[in-house]
PDB file of C-alpha atoms in Angstrom:
ATOM      1  CA  MET A 770    -165.025-100.292  14.746  1.00 47.00           C
ATOM      2  CA  ILE A 771    -168.332-100.160  16.603  1.00 48.00           C
ATOM      3  CA  SER A 772    -169.662 -96.609  16.719  1.00 44.00           C
ATOM      4  CA  GLU A 773    -170.114 -95.587  20.360  1.00 43.00           C
ATOM      5  CA  LYS A 774    -172.293 -92.502  20.915  1.00 42.00           C
ATOM      6  CA  PRO A 775    -171.677 -90.565  24.150  1.00 42.00           C
ATOM      7  CA  ALA A 776    -175.390 -89.705  24.418  1.00 42.00           C
ATOM      8  CA  HIS A 777    -176.145 -93.300  25.348  1.00 53.00           C
ATOM      9  CA  GLY A 778    -175.942 -94.386  28.976  1.00 57.00           C
ATOM     10  CA  PRO A 779    -174.034 -97.157  30.784  1.00 58.00           C
ATOM     11  CA  GLY A 780    -176.404 -99.855  29.537  1.00 74.00           C
ATOM     12  CA  HIS A 781    -175.548 -99.042  25.943  1.00 82.00           C
ATOM     13  CA  ARG A 782    -171.834 -99.148  26.737  1.00 88.00           C
ATOM     14  CA  THR A 783    -172.185-102.539  28.406  1.00 90.00           C
ATOM     15  CA  GLY A 784    -173.987-103.924  25.380  1.00 88.00           C
ATOM     16  CA  THR A 785    -171.402-102.428  23.039  1.00 89.00           C
ATOM     17  CA  ILE A 786    -168.563-104.123  24.943  1.00 91.00           C
ATOM     18  CA  LEU A 787    -170.375-107.473  24.863  1.00 88.00           C
ATOM     19  CA  ALA A 788    -170.979-107.057  21.133  1.00 83.00           C
ATOM     20  CA  ALA A 789    -167.234-106.554  20.623  1.00 85.00           C
ATOM     21  CA  PHE A 790    -166.584-110.066  21.953  1.00 84.00           C
ATOM     22  CA  ALA A 791    -168.838-111.435  19.218  1.00 76.00           C
ATOM     23  CA  GLU A 792    -166.334-110.057  16.699  1.00 74.00           C
ATOM     24  CA  GLN A 793    -163.069-110.793  18.526  1.00 80.00           C
ATOM     25  CA  SER A 794    -162.150-113.936  20.466  1.00 82.00           C
ATOM     26  CA  SER A 795    -160.160-111.951  23.041  1.00 91.00           C
ATOM     27  CA  MET A 796    -159.184-108.325  23.547  1.00 92.00           C
ATOM     28  CA  THR A 797    -157.262-106.072  25.905  1.00 95.00           C
ATOM     29  CA  ALA A 798    -159.076-103.215  27.637  1.00 94.00           C
ATOM     30  CA  GLN A 799    -157.178-100.818  25.374  1.00 94.00           C
ATOM     31  CA  GLY A 800    -158.249-102.823  22.332  1.00 94.00           C
ATOM     32  CA  ILE A 801    -161.870-102.716  23.444  1.00 94.00           C
ATOM     33  CA  ALA A 802    -161.599 -98.945  23.883  1.00 93.00           C
ATOM     34  CA  ARG A 803    -160.250 -98.545  20.337  1.00 91.00           C
ATOM     35  CA  HIS A 804    -162.860-100.929  18.928  1.00 87.00           C
ATOM     36  CA  THR A 805    -165.846 -99.297  20.618  1.00 89.00           C
ATOM     37  CA  GLY A 806    -164.814 -95.678  21.170  1.00 90.00           C
ATOM     38  CA  ILE A 807    -165.499 -96.047  24.921  1.00 93.00           C
ATOM     39  CA  PRO A 808    -162.862 -94.450  27.219  1.00 93.00           C
ATOM     40  CA  VAL A 809    -160.518 -97.088  28.596  1.00 94.00           C
ATOM     41  CA  SER A 810    -161.304 -96.106  32.210  1.00 94.00           C
ATOM     42  CA  ALA A 811    -164.984 -96.837  31.561  1.00 93.00           C
ATOM     43  CA  VAL A 812    -164.089-100.088  29.809  1.00 94.00           C
ATOM     44  CA  TYR A 813    -162.326-101.334  32.951  1.00 94.00           C
ATOM     45  CA  ARG A 814    -165.363-100.486  35.110  1.00 93.00           C
ATOM     46  CA  HIS A 815    -167.745-102.325  32.800  1.00 93.00           C
ATOM     47  CA  LEU A 816    -165.403-105.319  32.528  1.00 94.00           C
ATOM     48  CA  GLN A 817    -165.403-105.728  36.310  1.00 93.00           C
ATOM     49  CA  ASP A 818    -169.223-105.822  36.367  1.00 92.00           C
ATOM     50  CA  LEU A 819    -169.366-108.214  33.418  1.00 93.00           C
ATOM     51  CA  MET A 820    -166.831-110.573  35.002  1.00 92.00           C
ATOM     52  CA  ARG A 821    -168.828-110.699  38.233  1.00 92.00           C
ATOM     53  CA  LEU A 822    -171.875-111.749  36.175  1.00 91.00           C
ATOM     54  CA  GLY A 823    -169.925-114.397  34.267  1.00 91.00           C
ATOM     55  CA  LEU A 824    -170.459-112.663  30.930  1.00 91.00           C
ATOM     56  CA  VAL A 825    -166.755-111.881  30.508  1.00 93.00           C
ATOM     57  CA  SER A 826    -163.690-113.807  31.690  1.00 92.00           C
ATOM     58  CA  GLN A 827    -159.964-113.186  31.806  1.00 92.00           C
ATOM     59  CA  ALA A 828    -158.360-114.927  28.841  1.00 90.00           C
ATOM     60  CA  ARG A 829    -155.434-117.333  29.054  1.00 88.00           C
ATOM     61  CA  THR A 830    -153.102-114.555  27.909  1.00 90.00           C
ATOM     62  CA  HIS A 831    -152.431-112.035  30.677  1.00 90.00           C
ATOM     63  CA  GLY A 832    -154.190-108.712  30.190  1.00 92.00           C
ATOM     64  CA  ARG A 833    -156.745-110.009  27.716  1.00 95.00           C
ATOM     65  CA  TYR A 834    -160.451-110.685  28.164  1.00 94.00           C
ATOM     66  CA  CYS A 835    -162.890-113.027  26.430  1.00 91.00           C
ATOM     67  CA  ALA A 836    -166.544-114.065  26.521  1.00 88.00           C
ATOM     68  CA  GLY A 837    -167.503-115.633  29.839  1.00 88.00           C
ATOM     69  CA  SER A 838    -168.967-118.990  30.776  1.00 85.00           C
ATOM     70  CA  LEU A 839    -172.500-117.619  31.079  1.00 85.00           C
ATOM     71  CA  THR A 840    -172.509-116.876  27.359  1.00 80.00           C
ATOM     72  CA  VAL A 841    -172.423-120.645  26.711  1.00 73.00           C
ATOM     73  CA  GLN A 842    -175.715-121.025  28.547  1.00 74.00           C
ATOM     74  CA  MET A 843    -177.120-118.000  26.727  1.00 76.00           C
ATOM     75  CA  ALA A 844    -176.114-119.509  23.395  1.00 70.00           C
ATOM     76  CA  GLU A 845    -177.791-122.795  24.239  1.00 69.00           C
ATOM     77  CA  ASN A 846    -180.959-120.977  25.297  1.00 72.00           C
ATOM     78  CA  TYR A 847    -180.880-119.124  21.987  1.00 68.00           C
ATOM     79  CA  ARG A 848    -180.564-122.374  20.074  1.00 65.00           C
ATOM     80  CA  ARG A 849    -183.544-123.887  21.899  1.00 65.00           C
ATOM     81  CA  GLU A 850    -185.764-120.816  21.602  1.00 64.00           C
ATOM     82  CA  MET A 851    -184.911-119.463  18.153  1.00 62.00           C
ATOM     83  CA  LEU A 852    -183.994-122.681  16.331  1.00 64.00           C
ATOM     84  CA  ASN A 853    -187.286-124.345  17.177  1.00 60.00           C
ATOM     85  CA  GLY A 854    -186.061-126.880  19.695  1.00 60.00           C
ATOM     86  CA  GLY A 855    -183.673-128.668  17.335  1.00 77.00           C
ATOM     87  CA  THR A 856    -186.000-128.754  14.318  1.00 86.00           C
ATOM     88  CA  VAL A 857    -183.658-126.514  12.307  1.00 89.00           C
ATOM     89  CA  ARG A 858    -180.725-128.816  13.003  1.00 89.00           C
ATOM     90  CA  ARG A 859    -182.752-131.890  12.024  1.00 91.00           C
ATOM     91  CA  ARG A 860    -183.696-130.246   8.737  1.00 94.00           C
ATOM     92  CA  LEU A 861    -180.064-129.308   8.100  1.00 95.00           C
ATOM     93  CA  THR A 862    -179.018-132.895   8.855  1.00 95.00           C
ATOM     94  CA  ARG A 863    -181.478-134.095   6.236  1.00 96.00           C
ATOM     95  CA  LEU A 864    -180.121-131.542   3.746  1.00 97.00           C
ATOM     96  CA  ALA A 865    -176.547-132.678   4.416  1.00 96.00           C
ATOM     97  CA  ALA A 866    -177.619-136.297   3.892  1.00 96.00           C
ATOM     98  CA  ASP A 867    -179.350-135.402   0.614  1.00 96.00           C
ATOM     99  CA  THR A 868    -176.308-133.566  -0.755  1.00 96.00           C
ATOM    100  CA  ASP A 869    -173.387-135.272   1.057  1.00 95.00           C
ATOM    101  CA  GLU A 870    -172.100-131.741   1.633  1.00 95.00           C
ATOM    102  CA  LEU A 871    -171.991-129.171   4.443  1.00 95.00           C
ATOM    103  CA  ALA A 872    -175.308-127.528   5.355  1.00 96.00           C
ATOM    104  CA  ALA A 873    -175.482-124.403   7.519  1.00 95.00           C
ATOM    105  CA  PHE A 874    -177.980-121.953   8.920  1.00 95.00           C
ATOM    106  CA  LEU A 875    -176.820-118.355   9.260  1.00 94.00           C
ATOM    107  CA  ILE A 876    -178.416-115.176  10.559  1.00 92.00           C
ATOM    108  CA  PRO A 877    -177.654-111.450  10.357  1.00 90.00           C
ATOM    109  CA  SER A 878    -175.870-110.179  13.464  1.00 84.00           C
ATOM    110  CA  GLY A 879    -174.956-106.504  13.428  1.00 81.00           C
ATOM    111  CA  GLN A 880    -172.805-105.977  10.352  1.00 87.00           C
ATOM    112  CA  GLN A 881    -171.900-109.661  10.171  1.00 88.00           C
ATOM    113  CA  VAL A 882    -173.480-112.922   9.042  1.00 90.00           C
ATOM    114  CA  LEU A 883    -173.300-115.386  11.922  1.00 88.00           C
ATOM    115  CA  CYS A 884    -173.297-119.175  11.599  1.00 90.00           C
ATOM    116  CA  VAL A 885    -175.573-120.669  14.281  1.00 89.00           C
ATOM    117  CA  GLU A 886    -176.047-124.274  13.131  1.00 91.00           C
ATOM    118  CA  VAL A 887    -174.178-126.736  10.914  1.00 92.00           C
ATOM    119  CA  ALA A 888    -174.676-130.296   9.696  1.00 93.00           C
ATOM    120  CA  GLU A 889    -171.860-132.113   7.920  1.00 92.00           C
ATOM    121  CA  GLY A 890    -172.287-134.386   4.946  1.00 89.00           C
ATOM    122  CA  SER A 891    -170.371-137.579   4.395  1.00 87.00           C
ATOM    123  CA  ARG A 892    -167.604-135.775   2.510  1.00 85.00           C
ATOM    124  CA  VAL A 893    -165.082-133.529   4.236  1.00 76.00           C
ATOM    125  CA  ILE A 894    -164.817-129.826   3.517  1.00 84.00           C
ATOM    126  CA  LYS A 895    -162.693-127.154   5.157  1.00 80.00           C
ATOM    127  CA  CYS A 896    -164.334-123.746   5.323  1.00 81.00           C
ATOM    128  CA  SER A 897    -164.812-120.778   7.636  1.00 79.00           C
ATOM    129  CA  PHE A 898    -168.354-121.603   8.713  1.00 80.00           C
ATOM    130  CA  SER A 899    -168.964-123.302  12.047  1.00 83.00           C
ATOM    131  CA  PRO A 900    -171.333-122.330  14.878  1.00 82.00           C
ATOM    132  CA  GLY A 901    -170.307-119.064  16.489  1.00 80.00           C
ATOM    133  CA  LEU A 902    -168.118-117.832  13.640  1.00 83.00           C
ATOM    134  CA  SER A 903    -169.077-114.838  11.540  1.00 84.00           C
ATOM    135  CA  GLN A 904    -168.102-113.136   8.315  1.00 88.00           C
ATOM    136  CA  PRO A 905    -168.792-109.617   6.963  1.00 90.00           C
ATOM    137  CA  LEU A 906    -172.370-109.146   5.775  1.00 92.00           C
ATOM    138  CA  THR A 907    -171.194-108.121   2.315  1.00 93.00           C
ATOM    139  CA  PHE A 908    -169.718-110.656  -0.065  1.00 90.00           C
ATOM    140  CA  GLY A 909    -170.338-114.382  -0.382  1.00 93.00           C
ATOM    141  CA  ALA A 910    -173.545-116.310  -0.990  1.00 96.00           C
ATOM    142  CA  SER A 911    -174.643-116.523   2.655  1.00 96.00           C
ATOM    143  CA  ALA A 912    -174.195-112.804   3.273  1.00 96.00           C
ATOM    144  CA  GLN A 913    -175.835-111.680   0.051  1.00 97.00           C
ATOM    145  CA  ALA A 914    -178.836-113.992   0.396  1.00 97.00           C
ATOM    146  CA  ILE A 915    -179.651-112.057   3.584  1.00 97.00           C
ATOM    147  CA  LEU A 916    -178.465-108.581   2.588  1.00 97.00           C
ATOM    148  CA  ALA A 917    -180.542-108.627  -0.608  1.00 97.00           C
ATOM    149  CA  HIS A 918    -183.721-108.667   1.473  1.00 97.00           C
ATOM    150  CA  LEU A 919    -182.819-106.054   4.092  1.00 95.00           C
ATOM    151  CA  PRO A 920    -184.013-102.424   3.834  1.00 94.00           C
ATOM    152  CA  ALA A 921    -181.929-100.052   1.697  1.00 93.00           C
ATOM    153  CA  GLU A 922    -180.817 -98.029   4.714  1.00 94.00           C
ATOM    154  CA  ARG A 923    -179.565-101.209   6.373  1.00 93.00           C
ATOM    155  CA  VAL A 924    -177.553-102.070   3.262  1.00 94.00           C
ATOM    156  CA  THR A 925    -176.028 -98.595   3.332  1.00 94.00           C
ATOM    157  CA  GLU A 926    -175.056 -99.051   6.991  1.00 92.00           C
ATOM    158  CA  VAL A 927    -173.348-102.353   6.177  1.00 93.00           C
ATOM    159  CA  CYS A 928    -171.419-100.817   3.270  1.00 94.00           C
ATOM    160  CA  GLU A 929    -170.260 -97.945   5.456  1.00 92.00           C
ATOM    161  CA  ALA A 930    -169.338-100.234   8.361  1.00 88.00           C
ATOM    162  CA  HIS A 931    -167.103-102.312   6.103  1.00 91.00           C
ATOM    163  CA  ARG A 932    -165.704 -99.223   4.361  1.00 92.00           C
ATOM    164  CA  LEU A 933    -166.743-100.275   0.874  1.00 94.00           C
ATOM    165  CA  SER A 934    -165.718 -97.842  -1.827  1.00 95.00           C
ATOM    166  CA  ARG A 935    -168.358 -96.272  -4.026  1.00 94.00           C
ATOM    167  CA  GLU A 936    -167.463 -98.663  -6.826  1.00 95.00           C
ATOM    168  CA  GLU A 937    -167.641-101.688  -4.525  1.00 95.00           C
ATOM    169  CA  ALA A 938    -171.023-100.565  -3.171  1.00 95.00           C
ATOM    170  CA  GLU A 939    -172.364-100.150  -6.714  1.00 95.00           C
ATOM    171  CA  LEU A 940    -171.174-103.617  -7.732  1.00 95.00           C
ATOM    172  CA  LEU A 941    -172.727-105.042  -4.568  1.00 95.00           C
ATOM    173  CA  ALA A 942    -176.045-103.356  -5.411  1.00 96.00           C
ATOM    174  CA  VAL A 943    -176.022-105.088  -8.799  1.00 96.00           C
ATOM    175  CA  ASP A 944    -175.329-108.445  -7.147  1.00 96.00           C
ATOM    176  CA  LEU A 945    -178.118-107.947  -4.606  1.00 97.00           C
ATOM    177  CA  HIS A 946    -180.619-107.076  -7.341  1.00 97.00           C
ATOM    178  CA  ARG A 947    -179.705-110.306  -9.107  1.00 96.00           C
ATOM    179  CA  VAL A 948    -180.129-112.288  -5.876  1.00 97.00           C
ATOM    180  CA  ARG A 949    -183.600-110.828  -5.296  1.00 96.00           C
ATOM    181  CA  GLU A 950    -184.646-111.694  -8.828  1.00 97.00           C
ATOM    182  CA  ARG A 951    -183.367-115.276  -8.662  1.00 96.00           C
ATOM    183  CA  GLY A 952    -184.361-115.984  -5.078  1.00 96.00           C
ATOM    184  CA  TYR A 953    -180.947-117.343  -4.111  1.00 98.00           C
ATOM    185  CA  ALA A 954    -177.264-116.405  -4.012  1.00 97.00           C
ATOM    186  CA  MET A 955    -174.341-118.393  -5.368  1.00 96.00           C
ATOM    187  CA  SER A 956    -170.615-117.746  -5.112  1.00 95.00           C
ATOM    188  CA  THR A 957    -167.234-119.418  -5.501  1.00 94.00           C
ATOM    189  CA  GLY A 958    -164.183-118.463  -3.470  1.00 91.00           C
ATOM    190  CA  ALA A 959    -165.811-115.365  -1.956  1.00 89.00           C
ATOM    191  CA  VAL A 960    -164.972-116.425   1.623  1.00 88.00           C
ATOM    192  CA  ASP A 961    -162.790-119.535   1.285  1.00 89.00           C
ATOM    193  CA  GLU A 962    -160.653-120.192  -1.772  1.00 91.00           C
ATOM    194  CA  GLY A 963    -162.011-123.021  -3.908  1.00 92.00           C
ATOM    195  CA  VAL A 964    -165.255-123.320  -1.931  1.00 94.00           C
ATOM    196  CA  TRP A 965    -168.579-123.027  -3.757  1.00 96.00           C
ATOM    197  CA  GLY A 966    -171.758-122.092  -1.938  1.00 95.00           C
ATOM    198  CA  VAL A 967    -175.456-121.629  -2.602  1.00 97.00           C
ATOM    199  CA  SER A 968    -177.735-119.849  -0.121  1.00 98.00           C
ATOM    200  CA  VAL A 969    -181.516-119.467   0.004  1.00 98.00           C
ATOM    201  CA  PRO A 970    -183.100-116.904   2.356  1.00 97.00           C
ATOM    202  CA  VAL A 971    -185.474-117.879   5.155  1.00 96.00           C
ATOM    203  CA  PHE A 972    -188.431-115.633   5.993  1.00 94.00           C
ATOM    204  CA  ASP A 973    -190.690-115.352   9.027  1.00 89.00           C
ATOM    205  CA  ARG A 974    -194.467-115.138   8.940  1.00 87.00           C
ATOM    206  CA  ARG A 975    -194.288-111.391   8.341  1.00 89.00           C
ATOM    207  CA  GLY A 976    -192.178-111.903   5.239  1.00 91.00           C
ATOM    208  CA  GLN A 977    -189.034-110.525   6.852  1.00 93.00           C
ATOM    209  CA  VAL A 978    -185.723-112.261   6.224  1.00 95.00           C
ATOM    210  CA  THR A 979    -184.430-114.021   9.346  1.00 93.00           C
ATOM    211  CA  GLY A 980    -181.519-116.024   7.984  1.00 94.00           C
ATOM    212  CA  THR A 981    -180.346-118.257   5.200  1.00 96.00           C
ATOM    213  CA  VAL A 982    -179.805-121.950   4.520  1.00 97.00           C
ATOM    214  CA  SER A 983    -176.515-122.615   2.765  1.00 97.00           C
ATOM    215  CA  THR A 984    -174.885-125.615   1.150  1.00 97.00           C
ATOM    216  CA  MET A 985    -171.108-125.496   0.731  1.00 95.00           C
ATOM    217  CA  ALA A 986    -168.747-127.775  -1.157  1.00 94.00           C
ATOM    218  CA  PRO A 987    -165.354-127.731  -2.892  1.00 94.00           C
ATOM    219  CA  GLU A 988    -165.704-126.240  -6.363  1.00 93.00           C
ATOM    220  CA  PHE A 989    -164.418-129.370  -8.105  1.00 91.00           C
ATOM    221  CA  ARG A 990    -167.223-131.481  -6.576  1.00 92.00           C
ATOM    222  CA  VAL A 991    -170.128-129.378  -7.792  1.00 92.00           C
ATOM    223  CA  ARG A 992    -169.413-129.139 -11.492  1.00 87.00           C
ATOM    224  CA  GLY A 993    -172.565-130.227 -13.261  1.00 87.00           C
ATOM    225  CA  ASN A 994    -174.331-130.704  -9.931  1.00 92.00           C
ATOM    226  CA  GLN A 995    -175.222-127.146  -8.982  1.00 94.00           C
ATOM    227  CA  ARG A 996    -178.896-127.341  -9.964  1.00 95.00           C
ATOM    228  CA  SER A 997    -179.464-130.393  -7.768  1.00 96.00           C
ATOM    229  CA  LEU A 998    -177.743-128.767  -4.786  1.00 97.00           C
ATOM    230  CA  LEU A 999    -179.821-125.618  -5.274  1.00 97.00           C
ATOM    231  CA  THR A1000    -183.051-127.659  -5.362  1.00 97.00           C
ATOM    232  CA  PHE A1001    -182.254-129.431  -2.089  1.00 98.00           C
ATOM    233  CA  THR A1002    -181.181-126.175  -0.413  1.00 98.00           C
ATOM    234  CA  HIS A1003    -184.292-124.338  -1.597  1.00 97.00           C
ATOM    235  CA  ALA A1004    -186.540-127.085  -0.207  1.00 97.00           C
ATOM    236  CA  ALA A1005    -184.809-126.902   3.191  1.00 97.00           C
ATOM    237  CA  ALA A1006    -185.145-123.116   3.334  1.00 96.00           C
ATOM    238  CA  GLN A1007    -188.856-123.359   2.524  1.00 95.00           C
ATOM    239  CA  ASP A1008    -189.384-125.974   5.226  1.00 94.00           C
ATOM    240  CA  ILE A1009    -187.642-123.846   7.852  1.00 93.00           C
ATOM    241  CA  SER A1010    -189.623-120.770   6.791  1.00 92.00           C
ATOM    242  CA  ARG A1011    -192.831-122.754   7.366  1.00 88.00           C
ATOM    243  CA  LEU A1012    -191.965-123.737  10.930  1.00 80.00           C
ATOM    244  CA  GLU A1013    -194.880-122.590  13.046  1.00 48.00           C
ATOM    245  CA  GLU A1014    -192.718-121.441  15.945  1.00 44.00           C
ATOM    246  CA  PHE A1015    -190.023-119.772  13.874  1.00 46.00           C
ATOM    247  CA  PRO A1016    -189.344-116.116  14.910  1.00 45.00           C
ATOM    248  CA  SER A1017    -192.555-114.128  14.539  1.00 43.00           C
TER     249      SER A1017
END
């Protein structure tokens, strides 16, 4: 649930409602109220304004709402501005060609890790990562490659948001320390059963983590090949970090 603080004004509530649609494909007004803590009467008022702007639409199922058509344009503008005019995708395409596996670029988004770009290799893989989909910013190579380089208070917020127990948070801290030491994260089956992944963080010119480059493949295909996949992924992450126009 998104924490909604009454001290904030209407603008904060509007943003909180929009953020909810990044986590759910469609919701009822009552569901939005439960998810955000905003009174349902206020939710209806904000939904009317957001629908007039094209930021929210009525879903195919009666009584439910979803992201509006204007968000498609916003997403495309984001891709052009923040992904360096297609350079990130071209580098991912090269990575996918080098490995014959799925390459993805993911960023932190609230308490989630969000997939914003993907390039497919020549071999098919079924997994939960495609542009626009997100996963909790906790477990799995992509999440931990980012989380390991965020401030301690941010890590605490993520653990609390996902209701990790004390024991789970302590185990996660050990994993994140290992990721920082190695410079990459690796996991098998953390998000999708039987799927192996390696992720290398991407940094901006200030040295702050902005995302991660990940290579994903079925576990049976990577036996004895992990070092090579890591090398290719690491090179792609370094290239993207060097992009002159990358977030600064």
